[in-house]
Amino acid sequence: MQRTLTARDAFRRKTLWTALVVAAAAFILFPVIWMIGMMVKPTDIMFARPTEWLFVPTLEHFNYVFEQKFHHYLLTSVLLGLISTLLVVIIGTPAAYSFARFEMRGKDDLFLFVLASRMAPPVCLVIPYYLIFARIDLLDTFIGLTLAYMTFNLSFYIWVLRSFCRDLPAELEDAARLEGWSRVQIFRRIVLPLLRNGIVATSVLCFIFAWNEFLFAFMLGGKAVKTLPVAIPTLITTQGVRWGEMAVVGMVALAPVLIAVFFLQRHIVRGLTMGAVKG
Amino acid sequence: MTDVPIEDMPNQGGPSKAVVKRQPSHGEPVWYPYLLMAPAMITLTIVALLPFLFAVFISFHEMKFGKFGDFAGFGNYVELLSDGRFWNALGVAVLFVAIAVPLEFMLGLTGALVLSRPIWGRSVLIPFLFIPTMMAPIVVGLLWKIMLAGSWGLLSYNVIEPLGLAGETSIFASPDYALFALIFVDIWQWTPFMMLAFFAGLQALPINPFRAAAVDGANPIQRFFWLTLPMMTPLLVVIGLLRLIDAFKVFDSIFILTGGGPGTQTEMPSVLAYKMTFEFWNIGEASALAVVVWVLFFVFCNVFYQVAKKKLNAF
Amino acid sequence: MGIEQLRGASTAMRIAGLAMAVSLAVNVTPAAAWTYKEAAEPYKGATIRVLDEITPLQEILKTIVPEFTAETGINVEYELLNHFEVINKGQADMLSGRGYYDAIMLHGFQVGPMLSAGALMAIDEMVADKALMNPDFDEADMINPAYATTAVSGGKRYGFINWNYNQIYWARGDLLSHPDEMAAFKAKYGYELKPASTFKELRDVAEFFTRPAGATLAGETLESDFYGIVMEGIKGGSTFLSLWGNFMKSYGGDIVDASGKPAFDTPENIAAIKTWAELWKFAPPGMAEYSLIDVPTVMGNGIAAQAIAWSDFVLGIDKDGVSPYSGKFVYGPIPHKEGMVEARSVEAEPSVTVISTHTENPEATFLFLQWLAERRQQEALLKAGQGGVPIRESSWALPVMQNGKLAGLFKAMESSLEVATGKPKMPDFYELYDVLTGISQEIGLGRLSPEEGAKKAQAAMLDICDPCLLN
């Protein structure tokens, strides 16, 4: 019976499913859409009762955000996100590969060690970090925050990428070895290209985690290194909350990640399987 | 087009695994795998193990107001474990995780199945569906404050209060509903993550078993339970465990929305730890809390790891 | 001088302030030639770091800091962070011994815990030093009792007052003066409708204006529910502080007795809690999640008739383009218990900028803090900010505080600050405050009766500290 489906039916079905997904997306994203409206909503009717659905847009919130140099914080966030993610990729990729490819003594214990570093509530690590960083002058530096971000990102990266590495075909590498390729060559010319999707997907997630992180950035950052999430609460002032400005910053903080996901989604969707699907 | 083999290779099933078993080090010297791991292990030792050991050290000392006091033995632990608030926080967290994670799981899986039907413009829809997960938790908290705050929140005013859904109080102020409201926010934020991961998993499923099943006359529900679910299990386990650990540590949104109240109804361990650290400055006891939570997780993950590895081939 | 013995009654506070000024005058011989330039000579070129909380006033302050550097040659890195950052990072800096900041702004409630941690440097020696202290500084002009109760502990000064958060009574003047409402109120309660000055009036006005959607308010049909009062009710925030400072103390109660022993379940306190808890009936349903963010939002959007709120937050709401009700608000002192006007008390959070014990430049820092608190700088600030929360008595007379749209608000502030005191120095303040807020919420939500709540609170307090006061 299935074979008798006409192209028309298929088209109808596809449209129906699309409508369903779009409706669900609109429902889920309603608060976000509302927040986009708040970006240009005049302050005096922000929470008017009854709700004002239509209004003349204003750009005053944007002005304040620029005056307060939020673009600096944006830049800091981008830099910190990129640096810390890059470092995680450089350090984490060989480890993930090694975990997946080789049998060795103590492997399970080492892997649990990796997992374990993610288990303590970050709140409790902040004070040890603060005390150590205060001693060695790493507070309010890019290096300091990059190190701190590795507590949650490095283990995540290794964990996720490892499942992906596991399904790389070992035969290719073995063959290359017989051909007399060096280890570096094998890694660069076989392993890395094959891992591309996995690396992109995992590092985008790491970037998102670093991008959104609040507590470490708040306590270990400062005047010199101040990220967007830390700057957002400064909009809660003693003169009231600047809701419009908050909406602007919230949406601006979303934009780079959304764009990244948009362009990299092919890799992300493939990468996110984490090679964990068994055929 | 270079990545074509990646799609095909895993789907061939077993061989790579078999090779690994036969030839554990692929002709490489014993030290090679350790060398590859060394940078990561050294980094983790520095960034995670040392601060944690420092926290363990602190937990055995009197440490109030940032100054080291005398060695306290298990004093901080005794104090913590005899504190009703700690057990309350654990209970809240268990309830939170037990409700939020399975729901996220099921909704995510359902969403992924729907998303893998033929639809128009999927590549545009996916990034948008992923938005809640991409937003900073602190913004998510403020967003739901704007939606659900008593009297002035958009949904409170337009939906909840006219219908009398929250009774005499508002959602976040209600001792009965506040925790569920926070769970709802967590589900809103993290279901897209689950959905995308599961969708990716579905995309990678090999087509042949499904063809065979169709020929055998299996209906879609049978195919889901006999084929899709078993093949997806390893992925489901990894994602589920990850979310479980993270859900247990939720902090930002709770801090903004309820501050742990009303009373201590929504005081999760991370909120309690925050208060102990930054409000009471009882760093010794806060560190003890960190260690206890860590040990609980470690035991749990260890057991889980062994079981999952043997039974589900998940790691 | 035994300043500490004088604490208790508000008149005594004023005497305390004067006494300090007198002791100052005795110590310092009038030297007409005293200048900051000369005093700063030995410290020229030093750099000090000061952490303060970001507010529009402090932002203006930041623009005049370079004048100090020009005058003295002392460089100042004046850093502004938000409320939570100032508390968390400022405390972390002092308590960890990092010592990055020379001076840090402390809210009154932080002083007790920080003192008990030994993190604060007393400034008495520098005040007594003729070379460092401006003879014309006029310490007696600082608003008291706020100054004496906040900056002074154990007979020692720990800084000059920095600012004076305080609460006020905030109401919708257009409603309170509407002829229909006035007539109806008179008919129902037997007295004239006006801004509440006693707790009974506060309650009656709150009850009177609490109306469901569809009812009439000031001649118009309500599209949504309207409430008689709004206060803070969240865990954290000033929920409990408002109950304590505005209600319990106005009933003659307190949470500790003179010796510092917990005294929560006294009849005075229970009566005060009853008054406070009854107000919840006339408040928006979500009050248990309302923080100092929500209260002004609720008032600014015309959802409630009265509020007890932080006066500095009002500054941000009663402005054109921010609230449609701007210009319709009236302000007044926090109401008091009927017949007990002399016991009236107002929740306030006077703050001081303190010198960290880790500083390497105490004198330069002291000069800067003194300079900030000078009349000249304070007047410039208030003028530039078109009013604000003053720290000097003489500031009330400034034209910007007397005239203008917000004169009524400043009048209410002045009344609040007549009786406002700093928090008692409690090392375990945070624990107390956290637990007592939770219990207050349960009482407000009707989960505990005032008596049960008071009993529970007393037990919880005894669990944390006994005695609860420093020294």
PDB file of C-alpha atoms in Angstrom, chain C residues 310-431:
ATOM      1  CA  TRP C 310      13.431  51.930  48.864  1.00  0.00           C
ATOM      2  CA  SER C 311      13.427  55.645  48.131  1.00  0.00           C
ATOM      3  CA  ASP C 312      16.322  55.512  45.680  1.00  0.00           C
ATOM      4  CA  PHE C 313      14.389  53.089  43.484  1.00  0.00           C
ATOM      5  CA  VAL C 314      11.549  55.606  43.351  1.00  0.00           C
ATOM      6  CA  LEU C 315      13.947  58.067  41.740  1.00  0.00           C
ATOM      7  CA  GLY C 316      14.082  55.778  38.724  1.00  0.00           C
ATOM      8  CA  ILE C 317      10.301  55.286  38.425  1.00  0.00           C
ATOM      9  CA  ASP C 318       8.784  58.713  39.073  1.00  0.00           C
ATOM     10  CA  LYS C 319      10.085  60.099  35.787  1.00  0.00           C
ATOM     11  CA  ASP C 320       8.400  61.006  32.553  1.00  0.00           C
ATOM     12  CA  GLY C 321       8.767  58.246  30.008  1.00  0.00           C
ATOM     13  CA  VAL C 322       9.268  55.594  32.676  1.00  0.00           C
ATOM     14  CA  SER C 323       5.906  55.391  34.395  1.00  0.00           C
ATOM     15  CA  PRO C 324       2.575  56.700  33.110  1.00  0.00           C
ATOM     16  CA  TYR C 325       1.744  57.583  36.725  1.00  0.00           C
ATOM     17  CA  SER C 326       4.747  59.809  37.170  1.00  0.00           C
ATOM     18  CA  GLY C 327       3.646  63.016  38.870  1.00  0.00           C
ATOM     19  CA  LYS C 328       0.641  61.314  40.484  1.00  0.00           C
ATOM     20  CA  PHE C 329       2.591  59.748  43.306  1.00  0.00           C
ATOM     21  CA  VAL C 330       2.778  61.034  46.859  1.00  0.00           C
ATOM     22  CA  TYR C 331       5.366  60.120  49.478  1.00  0.00           C
ATOM     23  CA  GLY C 332       5.508  60.115  53.220  1.00  0.00           C
ATOM     24  CA  PRO C 333       7.294  58.748  56.245  1.00  0.00           C
ATOM     25  CA  ILE C 334       6.855  55.046  56.973  1.00  0.00           C
ATOM     26  CA  PRO C 335       3.678  54.762  59.096  1.00  0.00           C
ATOM     27  CA  HIS C 336       4.017  54.074  62.796  1.00  0.00           C
ATOM     28  CA  LYS C 337       2.015  52.335  65.505  1.00  0.00           C
ATOM     29  CA  GLU C 338      -0.969  54.358  66.630  1.00  0.00           C
ATOM     30  CA  GLY C 339      -0.055  56.415  69.676  1.00  0.00           C
ATOM     31  CA  MET C 340       3.586  55.431  69.547  1.00  0.00           C
ATOM     32  CA  VAL C 341       5.013  58.037  67.227  1.00  0.00           C
ATOM     33  CA  GLU C 342       8.078  58.447  69.424  1.00  0.00           C
ATOM     34  CA  ALA C 343       9.020  54.795  68.853  1.00  0.00           C
ATOM     35  CA  ARG C 344       8.743  55.076  65.091  1.00  0.00           C
ATOM     36  CA  SER C 345      11.454  53.297  63.189  1.00  0.00           C
ATOM     37  CA  VAL C 346      12.369  53.047  59.537  1.00  0.00           C
ATOM     38  CA  GLU C 347      14.292  50.397  57.674  1.00  0.00           C
ATOM     39  CA  ALA C 348      17.408  51.943  56.189  1.00  0.00           C
ATOM     40  CA  GLU C 349      20.783  50.791  55.005  1.00  0.00           C
ATOM     41  CA  PRO C 350      23.327  53.533  55.581  1.00  0.00           C
ATOM     42  CA  SER C 351      26.621  52.559  54.025  1.00  0.00           C
ATOM     43  CA  VAL C 352      30.234  53.424  54.684  1.00  0.00           C
ATOM     44  CA  THR C 353      33.333  53.222  52.592  1.00  0.00           C
ATOM     45  CA  VAL C 354      35.878  51.476  54.763  1.00  0.00           C
ATOM     46  CA  ILE C 355      39.629  51.163  54.585  1.00  0.00           C
ATOM     47  CA  SER C 356      40.824  47.598  54.195  1.00  0.00           C
ATOM     48  CA  THR C 357      43.417  46.383  56.693  1.00  0.00           C
ATOM     49  CA  HIS C 358      45.425  45.209  53.688  1.00  0.00           C
ATOM     50  CA  THR C 359      45.958  48.704  52.317  1.00  0.00           C
ATOM     51  CA  GLU C 360      49.458  50.072  51.934  1.00  0.00           C
ATOM     52  CA  ASN C 361      48.265  53.646  51.677  1.00  0.00           C
ATOM     53  CA  PRO C 362      45.873  54.241  54.552  1.00  0.00           C
ATOM     54  CA  GLU C 363      46.576  57.986  54.733  1.00  0.00           C
ATOM     55  CA  ALA C 364      46.083  58.649  51.040  1.00  0.00           C
ATOM     56  CA  THR C 365      42.909  56.577  51.122  1.00  0.00           C
ATOM     57  CA  PHE C 366      41.687  58.423  54.166  1.00  0.00           C
ATOM     58  CA  LEU C 367      42.232  61.753  52.453  1.00  0.00           C
ATOM     59  CA  PHE C 368      40.202  60.625  49.483  1.00  0.00           C
ATOM     60  CA  LEU C 369      37.309  59.370  51.580  1.00  0.00           C
ATOM     61  CA  GLN C 370      37.320  62.566  53.575  1.00  0.00           C
ATOM     62  CA  TRP C 371      37.350  64.603  50.391  1.00  0.00           C
ATOM     63  CA  LEU C 372      34.343  62.688  49.018  1.00  0.00           C
ATOM     64  CA  ALA C 373      32.310  63.375  52.140  1.00  0.00           C
ATOM     65  CA  GLU C 374      33.091  67.094  52.108  1.00  0.00           C
ATOM     66  CA  ARG C 375      30.170  69.439  51.749  1.00  0.00           C
ATOM     67  CA  ARG C 376      31.527  70.837  48.513  1.00  0.00           C
ATOM     68  CA  GLN C 377      31.602  67.487  46.736  1.00  0.00           C
ATOM     69  CA  GLN C 378      28.259  66.412  48.160  1.00  0.00           C
ATOM     70  CA  GLU C 379      26.545  69.563  46.998  1.00  0.00           C
ATOM     71  CA  ALA C 380      28.048  69.271  43.541  1.00  0.00           C
ATOM     72  CA  LEU C 381      26.792  65.722  43.364  1.00  0.00           C
ATOM     73  CA  LEU C 382      23.237  66.441  44.370  1.00  0.00           C
ATOM     74  CA  LYS C 383      23.068  69.354  41.979  1.00  0.00           C
ATOM     75  CA  ALA C 384      24.360  67.326  39.094  1.00  0.00           C
ATOM     76  CA  GLY C 385      22.014  64.436  39.888  1.00  0.00           C
ATOM     77  CA  GLN C 386      19.018  66.755  40.433  1.00  0.00           C
ATOM     78  CA  GLY C 387      18.619  65.465  43.928  1.00  0.00           C
ATOM     79  CA  GLY C 388      19.436  62.143  45.497  1.00  0.00           C
ATOM     80  CA  VAL C 389      19.974  60.574  48.878  1.00  0.00           C
ATOM     81  CA  PRO C 390      22.108  62.954  50.935  1.00  0.00           C
ATOM     82  CA  ILE C 391      24.608  62.137  53.658  1.00  0.00           C
ATOM     83  CA  ARG C 392      24.762  65.623  55.207  1.00  0.00           C
ATOM     84  CA  GLU C 393      22.052  67.470  57.128  1.00  0.00           C
ATOM     85  CA  SER C 394      22.943  70.675  55.313  1.00  0.00           C
ATOM     86  CA  SER C 395      22.090  69.059  51.979  1.00  0.00           C
ATOM     87  CA  TRP C 396      18.358  69.112  52.736  1.00  0.00           C
ATOM     88  CA  ALA C 397      18.385  72.889  52.352  1.00  0.00           C
ATOM     89  CA  LEU C 398      19.764  72.814  48.820  1.00  0.00           C
ATOM     90  CA  PRO C 399      17.355  74.248  46.227  1.00  0.00           C
ATOM     91  CA  VAL C 400      17.486  71.022  44.257  1.00  0.00           C
ATOM     92  CA  MET C 401      16.129  69.117  47.274  1.00  0.00           C
ATOM     93  CA  GLN C 402      13.552  71.743  48.246  1.00  0.00           C
ATOM     94  CA  ASN C 403      11.968  72.576  44.918  1.00  0.00           C
ATOM     95  CA  GLY C 404      11.167  70.504  41.901  1.00  0.00           C
ATOM     96  CA  LYS C 405       8.899  67.611  41.195  1.00  0.00           C
ATOM     97  CA  LEU C 406      10.379  65.202  43.705  1.00  0.00           C
ATOM     98  CA  ALA C 407      10.462  67.580  46.680  1.00  0.00           C
ATOM     99  CA  GLY C 408       7.788  65.426  48.334  1.00  0.00           C
ATOM    100  CA  LEU C 409       9.991  62.373  48.009  1.00  0.00           C
ATOM    101  CA  PHE C 410      12.964  64.178  49.540  1.00  0.00           C
ATOM    102  CA  LYS C 411      10.782  65.350  52.404  1.00  0.00           C
ATOM    103  CA  ALA C 412       9.799  61.717  53.061  1.00  0.00           C
ATOM    104  CA  MET C 413      13.452  60.697  52.899  1.00  0.00           C
ATOM    105  CA  GLU C 414      14.368  63.347  55.395  1.00  0.00           C
ATOM    106  CA  SER C 415      11.729  62.062  57.751  1.00  0.00           C
ATOM    107  CA  SER C 416      12.986  58.487  57.325  1.00  0.00           C
ATOM    108  CA  LEU C 417      16.561  59.509  57.966  1.00  0.00           C
ATOM    109  CA  GLU C 418      15.605  61.304  61.181  1.00  0.00           C
ATOM    110  CA  VAL C 419      15.235  57.900  62.801  1.00  0.00           C
ATOM    111  CA  ALA C 420      17.170  55.598  60.468  1.00  0.00           C
ATOM    112  CA  THR C 421      19.959  53.606  62.090  1.00  0.00           C
ATOM    113  CA  GLY C 422      22.579  51.221  60.819  1.00  0.00           C
ATOM    114  CA  LYS C 423      22.232  47.526  61.469  1.00  0.00           C
ATOM    115  CA  PRO C 424      23.470  46.296  64.831  1.00  0.00           C
ATOM    116  CA  LYS C 425      26.886  44.705  64.456  1.00  0.00           C
ATOM    117  CA  MET C 426      26.046  41.030  64.148  1.00  0.00           C
ATOM    118  CA  PRO C 427      28.771  38.638  63.056  1.00  0.00           C
ATOM    119  CA  ASP C 428      26.172  36.071  61.990  1.00  0.00           C
ATOM    120  CA  PHE C 429      23.916  38.585  60.303  1.00  0.00           C
ATOM    121  CA  TYR C 430      23.675  36.649  57.026  1.00  0.00           C
ATOM    122  CA  GLU C 431      22.606  33.371  58.581  1.00  0.00           C
TER     123      GLU C 431
END
